[in-house]
């Protein structure tokens, strides 16, 4: 029975059901009683914590500090920036009252009509407005710049169709908000943070990404330019994994934030904002996992190694316990996180399936024969292969293997992306090929009209205009008008 | 001018204005545009991060894991537990709508009346209800217990009178929620977490606390017992600094959470919850700081040491830079955090005042004569004393000094508390002495009536029934009825 409990719908049968099964059965997250809001379970949260810690270190290395701004935004703030309100007003949680009272007509409590707010408050969908209203008081002169703040927070966007991690009404994220004296400095910051995100995605999540700029249609509401990293999932759909916005002076103008330069001239402040969210959990899961469960990159796995004893009697277990303790200490001394599972109410087979499902990168199993031979069985989660190795220098063996797994799953994902990235020149071919999924590089005339037509007819969107792409000009596949470079299309999450 | 900018209202003049000045001028926090919600500024947040990291480590060492539960609570959940709703309904932020739309009568946006929620959502004031509704699905058998979850989150309680950190509508906190098979285990957990909080307060915040149990009047709404740590601020007022609740089976009954024991018998699950919040920032500030600014315990200071060069020309600065770099490296190698401030747009005097205000525990200043003599001036923030010491072994000198400062400020706070804790036997004397502030140990007959009368007549509340107090019985100072032990009274924040 235990085995069936862990079985997932195969990806070939239904990728979306496989994803849903995996998130639930690997104890990552579940839906809550509040529509669209998820519960992030301890194992899922442990992965998120690893991500947070690493990103936070990278933000601090690039000179940023953390701060915290209010959960609520006065309704009028949202409309200060015209495009911003357009983008966010339709999916807001609105606080209108501040008290409940006993129900005069029966049980429970009702909203107290006397406790109505003068101005409604919006639960932040993103914090540009409240933060720029705050920065107004922090910035007088060029000496107050730059401001390089980041915030770890929850945000709410009232999505109608939700999926665990990928699209939820409430999600966790970080949002950086920076203020600069010059346009160049702000643009540089926006690109710097794009690089940080790309490095994190590739080196920690082992997830290759394409860096690029969004088209006007896909831009953040209120941004001048939105930079993005785009990843390709195993079902051929793209997933936007992080964005960094050059906001120009839009929010400074909306909130009248000016500074005096060295000569005493006043100008509006330049801005960026950038964020990644628990959506990255979805990206991580879908990039590497298989029909047996999660596959985690060693750098983000809550436990990198699990050790499982295989024994016939208490005496054997005692001997294995002793060896396992030594191995655990040796591994920990090398900075490797280890779980030794000698719980006696579960069979080894159950444990093997459990830790496969949970994506622990390396499994060590030790039995009676291993004790005799001073060996141990070492299995890697990514390839599902195993071998018996000598115990001497096991910590080196494991460290090398973890590095290898980290590299291998990145390479595997990169190969997949290469195999599923094609170049197309005619719209007919595009419409045919888009059905197979994957990235398509094609020429586009740069207009919103053409972009919208393609989306309406094929459900594909421009994921980005690649930053390091082929700069050969050509002709738009739809209109034949000139195009400076190919752009990246895909159907997307 | 710089100096005046940093000047605080003296404590002797107005303690509450001094506190307000300090929070603002040391860049810890400020009020936001949203009534009752604060902005935690980078320096304040850096201290909170140090607290978080340490507490999180202590929670994990005691077997807890982090998770995340929804921000919103369906209105009906709150009323499931009768006392709980009584305690929290009066101060709730209520979400009633999920969309805004363009104002048909003019500018901006208005709430879209068509987007009304069927059931209102409450922004969590605390998460027992949503969590126990979730635990219902996690718990079937004794094998699923215990559950030891913690959550770092924001919560909202609509306070009418707010003060930065001490009482704000939105605040940050952690809330632990545990589920157990037996009453004994849950009670043990509640007391264990009280000990964790007390250890954190005393060893990290350098803030002595009295551990005790709350009287029924002061208990958490829905708890069977509330354990508390109570600290005494420099103005003689008490500050409740952390609470740990034994919840009995109240929430399990409200949400019908049962488990099968080893014999297959079903019983309701036993619960605890426990939390500390950004209120601890207020406690930290008020415990140690003085009229010159913050005094921070070295274990929680974002920077433990600041090095300031004093120079006449570029050549001297270059020489000092070189020495300072060596010192910085030596200190960092010992795990000491250091800031070297050689910015040339501020005078040393300005920097001295600035870092005093910010509470950096140790200041090192190096001038031309120090270069010649291989010495450095070392100043400690807690006593404001300084001396010139040899550079050899400076890292040992500083490490020892940091330990000494940590101990000294704890001892100073402990001495203050001892001097301001008195024993009183008559209500007349109580009414007189309570005007001086401080803790008063007195006998009480155990009734809510007497407690309420004392509160109404003196503004003093029972802070706790001390756990390790004098167990000599006596007679209630008000009614003369028997009392098993003295309880701790104070006026409180």
mmCIF file with all atom_site columns, C-alpha atoms in Angstrom, chain A residues 30 32-34 37-43 45-46 49 53 56-57 60 65-79 85 89-101 108-111 117 120-124 130 133-134 137-138 143 149 152 154 156 158 160 170 172 345, chain B residues 30 32-34 37-43 45-46 49 53 56-57 60 65-79 85 89-101 108-111 117 120-124 130 133-134 137-138 143 149 152 154 156 158 160 170 172 345:
data_model
loop_
_atom_site.group_PDB
_atom_site.id
_atom_site.type_symbol
_atom_site.label_atom_id
_atom_site.label_alt_id
_atom_site.label_comp_id
_atom_site.label_asym_id
_atom_site.label_entity_id
_atom_site.label_seq_id
_atom_site.pdbx_PDB_ins_code
_atom_site.Cartn_x
_atom_site.Cartn_y
_atom_site.Cartn_z
_atom_site.occupancy
_atom_site.B_iso_or_equiv
_atom_site.pdbx_formal_charge
_atom_site.auth_seq_id
_atom_site.auth_comp_id
_atom_site.auth_asym_id
_atom_site.auth_atom_id
_atom_site.pdbx_PDB_model_num
ATOM 1   C CA . UNK A 1 30  ? -1.440  21.831 -0.565  1.00 0.00 ? 30  UNK A CA 1
ATOM 2   C CA . UNK A 1 32  ? -5.987  25.614 1.881   1.00 0.00 ? 32  UNK A CA 1
ATOM 3   C CA . UNK A 1 33  ? -9.521  26.384 2.973   1.00 0.00 ? 33  UNK A CA 1
ATOM 4   C CA . UNK A 1 34  ? -9.060  29.849 1.479   1.00 0.00 ? 34  UNK A CA 1
ATOM 5   C CA . UNK A 1 37  ? -4.175  30.337 -1.059  1.00 0.00 ? 37  UNK A CA 1
ATOM 6   C CA . UNK A 1 38  ? -1.767  27.489 -0.442  1.00 0.00 ? 38  UNK A CA 1
ATOM 7   C CA . UNK A 1 39  ? -0.205  25.941 2.619   1.00 0.00 ? 39  UNK A CA 1
ATOM 8   C CA . UNK A 1 40  ? 3.526   25.486 2.100   1.00 0.00 ? 40  UNK A CA 1
ATOM 9   C CA . UNK A 1 41  ? 4.329   22.312 4.011   1.00 0.00 ? 41  UNK A CA 1
ATOM 10  C CA . UNK A 1 42  ? 7.554   21.866 5.983   1.00 0.00 ? 42  UNK A CA 1
ATOM 11  C CA . UNK A 1 43  ? 9.439   19.969 3.275   1.00 0.00 ? 43  UNK A CA 1
ATOM 12  C CA . UNK A 1 45  ? 9.293   25.356 2.922   1.00 0.00 ? 45  UNK A CA 1
ATOM 13  C CA . UNK A 1 46  ? 12.712  23.870 3.687   1.00 0.00 ? 46  UNK A CA 1
ATOM 14  C CA . UNK A 1 49  ? 14.393  28.534 2.822   1.00 0.00 ? 49  UNK A CA 1
ATOM 15  C CA . UNK A 1 53  ? 19.191  32.082 2.070   1.00 0.00 ? 53  UNK A CA 1
ATOM 16  C CA . UNK A 1 56  ? 19.641  36.866 0.256   1.00 0.00 ? 56  UNK A CA 1
ATOM 17  C CA . UNK A 1 57  ? 23.394  36.302 0.368   1.00 0.00 ? 57  UNK A CA 1
ATOM 18  C CA . UNK A 1 60  ? 23.817  41.432 0.176   1.00 0.00 ? 60  UNK A CA 1
ATOM 19  C CA . UNK A 1 65  ? 19.899  45.661 2.527   1.00 0.00 ? 65  UNK A CA 1
ATOM 20  C CA . UNK A 1 66  ? 16.584  44.289 3.734   1.00 0.00 ? 66  UNK A CA 1
ATOM 21  C CA . UNK A 1 67  ? 13.721  46.382 5.053   1.00 0.00 ? 67  UNK A CA 1
ATOM 22  C CA . UNK A 1 68  ? 10.001  45.939 5.585   1.00 0.00 ? 68  UNK A CA 1
ATOM 23  C CA . UNK A 1 69  ? 7.121   48.016 4.241   1.00 0.00 ? 69  UNK A CA 1
ATOM 24  C CA . UNK A 1 70  ? 3.391   47.828 5.058   1.00 0.00 ? 70  UNK A CA 1
ATOM 25  C CA . UNK A 1 71  ? 1.143   45.017 3.880   1.00 0.00 ? 71  UNK A CA 1
ATOM 26  C CA . UNK A 1 72  ? -1.566  47.539 3.041   1.00 0.00 ? 72  UNK A CA 1
ATOM 27  C CA . UNK A 1 73  ? -1.644  50.163 0.329   1.00 0.00 ? 73  UNK A CA 1
ATOM 28  C CA . UNK A 1 74  ? -4.152  53.033 0.388   1.00 0.00 ? 74  UNK A CA 1
ATOM 29  C CA . UNK A 1 75  ? -6.425  52.628 -2.602  1.00 0.00 ? 75  UNK A CA 1
ATOM 30  C CA . UNK A 1 76  ? -5.574  56.064 -3.972  1.00 0.00 ? 76  UNK A CA 1
ATOM 31  C CA . UNK A 1 77  ? -1.850  55.185 -4.143  1.00 0.00 ? 77  UNK A CA 1
ATOM 32  C CA . UNK A 1 78  ? -2.497  52.495 -6.728  1.00 0.00 ? 78  UNK A CA 1
ATOM 33  C CA . UNK A 1 79  ? -4.002  54.959 -9.196  1.00 0.00 ? 79  UNK A CA 1
ATOM 34  C CA . UNK A 1 85  ? -3.329  50.645 -11.612 1.00 0.00 ? 85  UNK A CA 1
ATOM 35  C CA . UNK A 1 89  ? -6.677  46.841 -9.958  1.00 0.00 ? 89  UNK A CA 1
ATOM 36  C CA . UNK A 1 90  ? -8.468  43.820 -11.353 1.00 0.00 ? 90  UNK A CA 1
ATOM 37  C CA . UNK A 1 91  ? -7.024  41.338 -8.916  1.00 0.00 ? 91  UNK A CA 1
ATOM 38  C CA . UNK A 1 92  ? -6.894  43.090 -5.553  1.00 0.00 ? 92  UNK A CA 1
ATOM 39  C CA . UNK A 1 93  ? -7.923  41.946 -2.101  1.00 0.00 ? 93  UNK A CA 1
ATOM 40  C CA . UNK A 1 94  ? -9.670  44.984 -0.628  1.00 0.00 ? 94  UNK A CA 1
ATOM 41  C CA . UNK A 1 95  ? -9.915  45.683 3.102   1.00 0.00 ? 95  UNK A CA 1
ATOM 42  C CA . UNK A 1 96  ? -12.996 47.774 3.817   1.00 0.00 ? 96  UNK A CA 1
ATOM 43  C CA . UNK A 1 97  ? -13.652 47.278 7.558   1.00 0.00 ? 97  UNK A CA 1
ATOM 44  C CA . UNK A 1 98  ? -11.653 46.920 10.745  1.00 0.00 ? 98  UNK A CA 1
ATOM 45  C CA . UNK A 1 99  ? -13.977 45.173 13.170  1.00 0.00 ? 99  UNK A CA 1
ATOM 46  C CA . UNK A 1 100 ? -16.376 42.266 13.534  1.00 0.00 ? 100 UNK A CA 1
ATOM 47  C CA . UNK A 1 101 ? -19.222 42.061 16.018  1.00 0.00 ? 101 UNK A CA 1
ATOM 48  C CA . UNK A 1 108 ? -21.076 33.824 14.863  1.00 0.00 ? 108 UNK A CA 1
ATOM 49  C CA . UNK A 1 109 ? -19.819 37.238 13.890  1.00 0.00 ? 109 UNK A CA 1
ATOM 50  C CA . UNK A 1 110 ? -20.606 39.751 11.180  1.00 0.00 ? 110 UNK A CA 1
ATOM 51  C CA . UNK A 1 111 ? -18.764 42.740 9.810   1.00 0.00 ? 111 UNK A CA 1
ATOM 52  C CA . UNK A 1 117 ? -12.544 52.541 6.667   1.00 0.00 ? 117 UNK A CA 1
ATOM 53  C CA . UNK A 1 120 ? -10.139 51.232 1.480   1.00 0.00 ? 120 UNK A CA 1
ATOM 54  C CA . UNK A 1 121 ? -6.807  49.454 1.815   1.00 0.00 ? 121 UNK A CA 1
ATOM 55  C CA . UNK A 1 122 ? -5.416  47.084 -0.793  1.00 0.00 ? 122 UNK A CA 1
ATOM 56  C CA . UNK A 1 123 ? -3.411  44.060 0.274   1.00 0.00 ? 123 UNK A CA 1
ATOM 57  C CA . UNK A 1 124 ? -0.158  44.700 -1.609  1.00 0.00 ? 124 UNK A CA 1
ATOM 58  C CA . UNK A 1 130 ? 3.881   52.399 -0.850  1.00 0.00 ? 130 UNK A CA 1
ATOM 59  C CA . UNK A 1 133 ? 5.671   57.179 -1.093  1.00 0.00 ? 133 UNK A CA 1
ATOM 60  C CA . UNK A 1 134 ? 8.154   56.299 1.677   1.00 0.00 ? 134 UNK A CA 1
ATOM 61  C CA . UNK A 1 137 ? 10.878  61.275 2.746   1.00 0.00 ? 137 UNK A CA 1
ATOM 62  C CA . UNK A 1 138 ? 14.215  59.508 2.540   1.00 0.00 ? 138 UNK A CA 1
ATOM 63  C CA . UNK A 1 143 ? 24.000  61.986 -1.125  1.00 0.00 ? 143 UNK A CA 1
ATOM 64  C CA . UNK A 1 149 ? 16.406  47.927 -0.448  1.00 0.00 ? 149 UNK A CA 1
ATOM 65  C CA . UNK A 1 152 ? 10.935  39.444 1.774   1.00 0.00 ? 152 UNK A CA 1
ATOM 66  C CA . UNK A 1 154 ? 3.832   37.956 1.032   1.00 0.00 ? 154 UNK A CA 1
ATOM 67  C CA . UNK A 1 156 ? -1.790  38.896 -2.974  1.00 0.00 ? 156 UNK A CA 1
ATOM 68  C CA . UNK A 1 158 ? -6.666  37.605 -6.837  1.00 0.00 ? 158 UNK A CA 1
ATOM 69  C CA . UNK A 1 160 ? -9.183  33.168 -10.791 1.00 0.00 ? 160 UNK A CA 1
ATOM 70  C CA . UNK A 1 170 ? -1.124  34.716 -2.009  1.00 0.00 ? 170 UNK A CA 1
ATOM 71  C CA . UNK A 1 172 ? 5.841   34.639 -1.007  1.00 0.00 ? 172 UNK A CA 1
ATOM 72  C CA . UNK A 1 345 ? 8.545   1.013  11.809  1.00 0.00 ? 345 UNK A CA 1
ATOM 73  C CA . UNK B 2 30  ? 9.038   55.073 11.069  1.00 0.00 ? 30  UNK B CA 1
ATOM 74  C CA . UNK B 2 32  ? 3.915   54.830 7.225   1.00 0.00 ? 32  UNK B CA 1
ATOM 75  C CA . UNK B 2 33  ? 1.115   56.367 5.222   1.00 0.00 ? 33  UNK B CA 1
ATOM 76  C CA . UNK B 2 34  ? -1.120  53.550 6.460   1.00 0.00 ? 34  UNK B CA 1
ATOM 77  C CA . UNK B 2 37  ? 1.519   50.314 10.079  1.00 0.00 ? 37  UNK B CA 1
ATOM 78  C CA . UNK B 2 38  ? 5.244   50.914 10.346  1.00 0.00 ? 38  UNK B CA 1
ATOM 79  C CA . UNK B 2 39  ? 8.137   50.840 7.933   1.00 0.00 ? 39  UNK B CA 1
ATOM 80  C CA . UNK B 2 40  ? 11.028  48.874 9.403   1.00 0.00 ? 40  UNK B CA 1
ATOM 81  C CA . UNK B 2 41  ? 14.104  50.628 8.054   1.00 0.00 ? 41  UNK B CA 1
ATOM 82  C CA . UNK B 2 42  ? 17.242  48.749 6.999   1.00 0.00 ? 42  UNK B CA 1
ATOM 83  C CA . UNK B 2 43  ? 19.149  49.256 10.251  1.00 0.00 ? 43  UNK B CA 1
ATOM 84  C CA . UNK B 2 45  ? 15.543  45.248 10.065  1.00 0.00 ? 45  UNK B CA 1
ATOM 85  C CA . UNK B 2 46  ? 19.177  44.149 10.314  1.00 0.00 ? 46  UNK B CA 1
ATOM 86  C CA . UNK B 2 49  ? 17.237  39.578 11.148  1.00 0.00 ? 49  UNK B CA 1
ATOM 87  C CA . UNK B 2 53  ? 18.312  33.874 12.746  1.00 0.00 ? 53  UNK B CA 1
ATOM 88  C CA . UNK B 2 56  ? 15.163  30.090 14.172  1.00 0.00 ? 56  UNK B CA 1
ATOM 89  C CA . UNK B 2 57  ? 18.295  28.134 15.059  1.00 0.00 ? 57  UNK B CA 1
ATOM 90  C CA . UNK B 2 60  ? 15.305  23.943 14.883  1.00 0.00 ? 60  UNK B CA 1
ATOM 91  C CA . UNK B 2 65  ? 10.345  22.968 11.243  1.00 0.00 ? 65  UNK B CA 1
ATOM 92  C CA . UNK B 2 66  ? 9.084   26.006 9.380   1.00 0.00 ? 66  UNK B CA 1
ATOM 93  C CA . UNK B 2 67  ? 5.987   26.084 7.199   1.00 0.00 ? 67  UNK B CA 1
ATOM 94  C CA . UNK B 2 68  ? 3.674   28.728 5.795   1.00 0.00 ? 68  UNK B CA 1
ATOM 95  C CA . UNK B 2 69  ? -0.084  29.087 6.183   1.00 0.00 ? 69  UNK B CA 1
ATOM 96  C CA . UNK B 2 70  ? -2.487  31.521 4.483   1.00 0.00 ? 70  UNK B CA 1
ATOM 97  C CA . UNK B 2 71  ? -2.651  35.215 5.310   1.00 0.00 ? 71  UNK B CA 1
ATOM 98  C CA . UNK B 2 72  ? -6.440  35.075 5.210   1.00 0.00 ? 72  UNK B CA 1
ATOM 99  C CA . UNK B 2 73  ? -8.831  33.349 7.565   1.00 0.00 ? 73  UNK B CA 1
ATOM 100 C CA . UNK B 2 74  ? -12.473 32.730 6.606   1.00 0.00 ? 74  UNK B CA 1
ATOM 101 C CA . UNK B 2 75  ? -14.634 34.755 8.959   1.00 0.00 ? 75  UNK B CA 1
ATOM 102 C CA . UNK B 2 76  ? -16.520 31.693 10.178  1.00 0.00 ? 76  UNK B CA 1
ATOM 103 C CA . UNK B 2 77  ? -13.283 30.032 11.361  1.00 0.00 ? 77  UNK B CA 1
ATOM 104 C CA . UNK B 2 78  ? -12.705 32.742 13.938  1.00 0.00 ? 78  UNK B CA 1
ATOM 105 C CA . UNK B 2 79  ? -15.980 32.034 15.710  1.00 0.00 ? 79  UNK B CA 1
ATOM 106 C CA . UNK B 2 85  ? -13.361 35.139 18.611  1.00 0.00 ? 85  UNK B CA 1
ATOM 107 C CA . UNK B 2 89  ? -12.997 40.021 16.518  1.00 0.00 ? 89  UNK B CA 1
ATOM 108 C CA . UNK B 2 90  ? -12.743 43.608 17.692  1.00 0.00 ? 90  UNK B CA 1
ATOM 109 C CA . UNK B 2 91  ? -9.500  44.377 15.939  1.00 0.00 ? 91  UNK B CA 1
ATOM 110 C CA . UNK B 2 92  ? -9.673  42.647 12.559  1.00 0.00 ? 92  UNK B CA 1
ATOM 111 C CA . UNK B 2 93  ? -8.839  43.854 9.079   1.00 0.00 ? 93  UNK B CA 1
ATOM 112 C CA . UNK B 2 94  ? -11.676 42.495 6.943   1.00 0.00 ? 94  UNK B CA 1
ATOM 113 C CA . UNK B 2 95  ? -11.358 41.768 3.220   1.00 0.00 ? 95  UNK B CA 1
ATOM 114 C CA . UNK B 2 96  ? -14.760 42.046 1.566   1.00 0.00 ? 96  UNK B CA 1
ATOM 115 C CA . UNK B 2 97  ? -13.990 42.503 -2.159  1.00 0.00 ? 97  UNK B CA 1
ATOM 116 C CA . UNK B 2 98  ? -11.502 41.215 -4.694  1.00 0.00 ? 98  UNK B CA 1
ATOM 117 C CA . UNK B 2 99  ? -11.490 43.814 -7.454  1.00 0.00 ? 99  UNK B CA 1
ATOM 118 C CA . UNK B 2 100 ? -11.320 47.528 -8.138  1.00 0.00 ? 100 UNK B CA 1
ATOM 119 C CA . UNK B 2 101 ? -12.657 49.268 -11.217 1.00 0.00 ? 101 UNK B CA 1
ATOM 120 C CA . UNK B 2 108 ? -9.089  56.891 -9.823  1.00 0.00 ? 108 UNK B CA 1
ATOM 121 C CA . UNK B 2 109 ? -10.570 53.549 -8.892  1.00 0.00 ? 109 UNK B CA 1
ATOM 122 C CA . UNK B 2 110 ? -13.411 52.362 -6.708  1.00 0.00 ? 110 UNK B CA 1
ATOM 123 C CA . UNK B 2 111 ? -14.303 49.023 -5.195  1.00 0.00 ? 111 UNK B CA 1
ATOM 124 C CA . UNK B 2 117 ? -16.730 37.840 -1.500  1.00 0.00 ? 117 UNK B CA 1
ATOM 125 C CA . UNK B 2 120 ? -15.436 37.800 4.219   1.00 0.00 ? 120 UNK B CA 1
ATOM 126 C CA . UNK B 2 121 ? -11.791 37.030 4.895   1.00 0.00 ? 121 UNK B CA 1
ATOM 127 C CA . UNK B 2 122 ? -9.921  38.207 7.972   1.00 0.00 ? 122 UNK B CA 1
ATOM 128 C CA . UNK B 2 123 ? -6.270  39.163 7.727   1.00 0.00 ? 123 UNK B CA 1
ATOM 129 C CA . UNK B 2 124 ? -4.780  36.785 10.297  1.00 0.00 ? 124 UNK B CA 1
ATOM 130 C CA . UNK B 2 130 ? -6.490  28.233 9.878   1.00 0.00 ? 130 UNK B CA 1
ATOM 131 C CA . UNK B 2 133 ? -8.276  23.452 10.128  1.00 0.00 ? 133 UNK B CA 1
ATOM 132 C CA . UNK B 2 134 ? -5.202  22.306 8.152   1.00 0.00 ? 134 UNK B CA 1
ATOM 133 C CA . UNK B 2 137 ? -6.095  16.651 7.352   1.00 0.00 ? 137 UNK B CA 1
ATOM 134 C CA . UNK B 2 138 ? -2.587  15.917 8.550   1.00 0.00 ? 138 UNK B CA 1
ATOM 135 C CA . UNK B 2 143 ? 2.109   8.164  14.305  1.00 0.00 ? 143 UNK B CA 1
ATOM 136 C CA . UNK B 2 149 ? 5.611   23.711 13.035  1.00 0.00 ? 149 UNK B CA 1
ATOM 137 C CA . UNK B 2 152 ? 7.528   33.490 10.297  1.00 0.00 ? 152 UNK B CA 1
ATOM 138 C CA . UNK B 2 154 ? 3.081   39.198 9.373   1.00 0.00 ? 154 UNK B CA 1
ATOM 139 C CA . UNK B 2 156 ? -2.624  42.402 11.741  1.00 0.00 ? 156 UNK B CA 1
ATOM 140 C CA . UNK B 2 158 ? -6.351  46.833 14.372  1.00 0.00 ? 158 UNK B CA 1
ATOM 141 C CA . UNK B 2 160 ? -6.364  52.208 17.954  1.00 0.00 ? 160 UNK B CA 1
ATOM 142 C CA . UNK B 2 170 ? 0.748   45.103 11.356  1.00 0.00 ? 170 UNK B CA 1
ATOM 143 C CA . UNK B 2 172 ? 6.148   40.656 12.141  1.00 0.00 ? 172 UNK B CA 1
ATOM 144 C CA . UNK B 2 345 ? 32.613  63.605 3.524   1.00 0.00 ? 345 UNK B CA 1
#
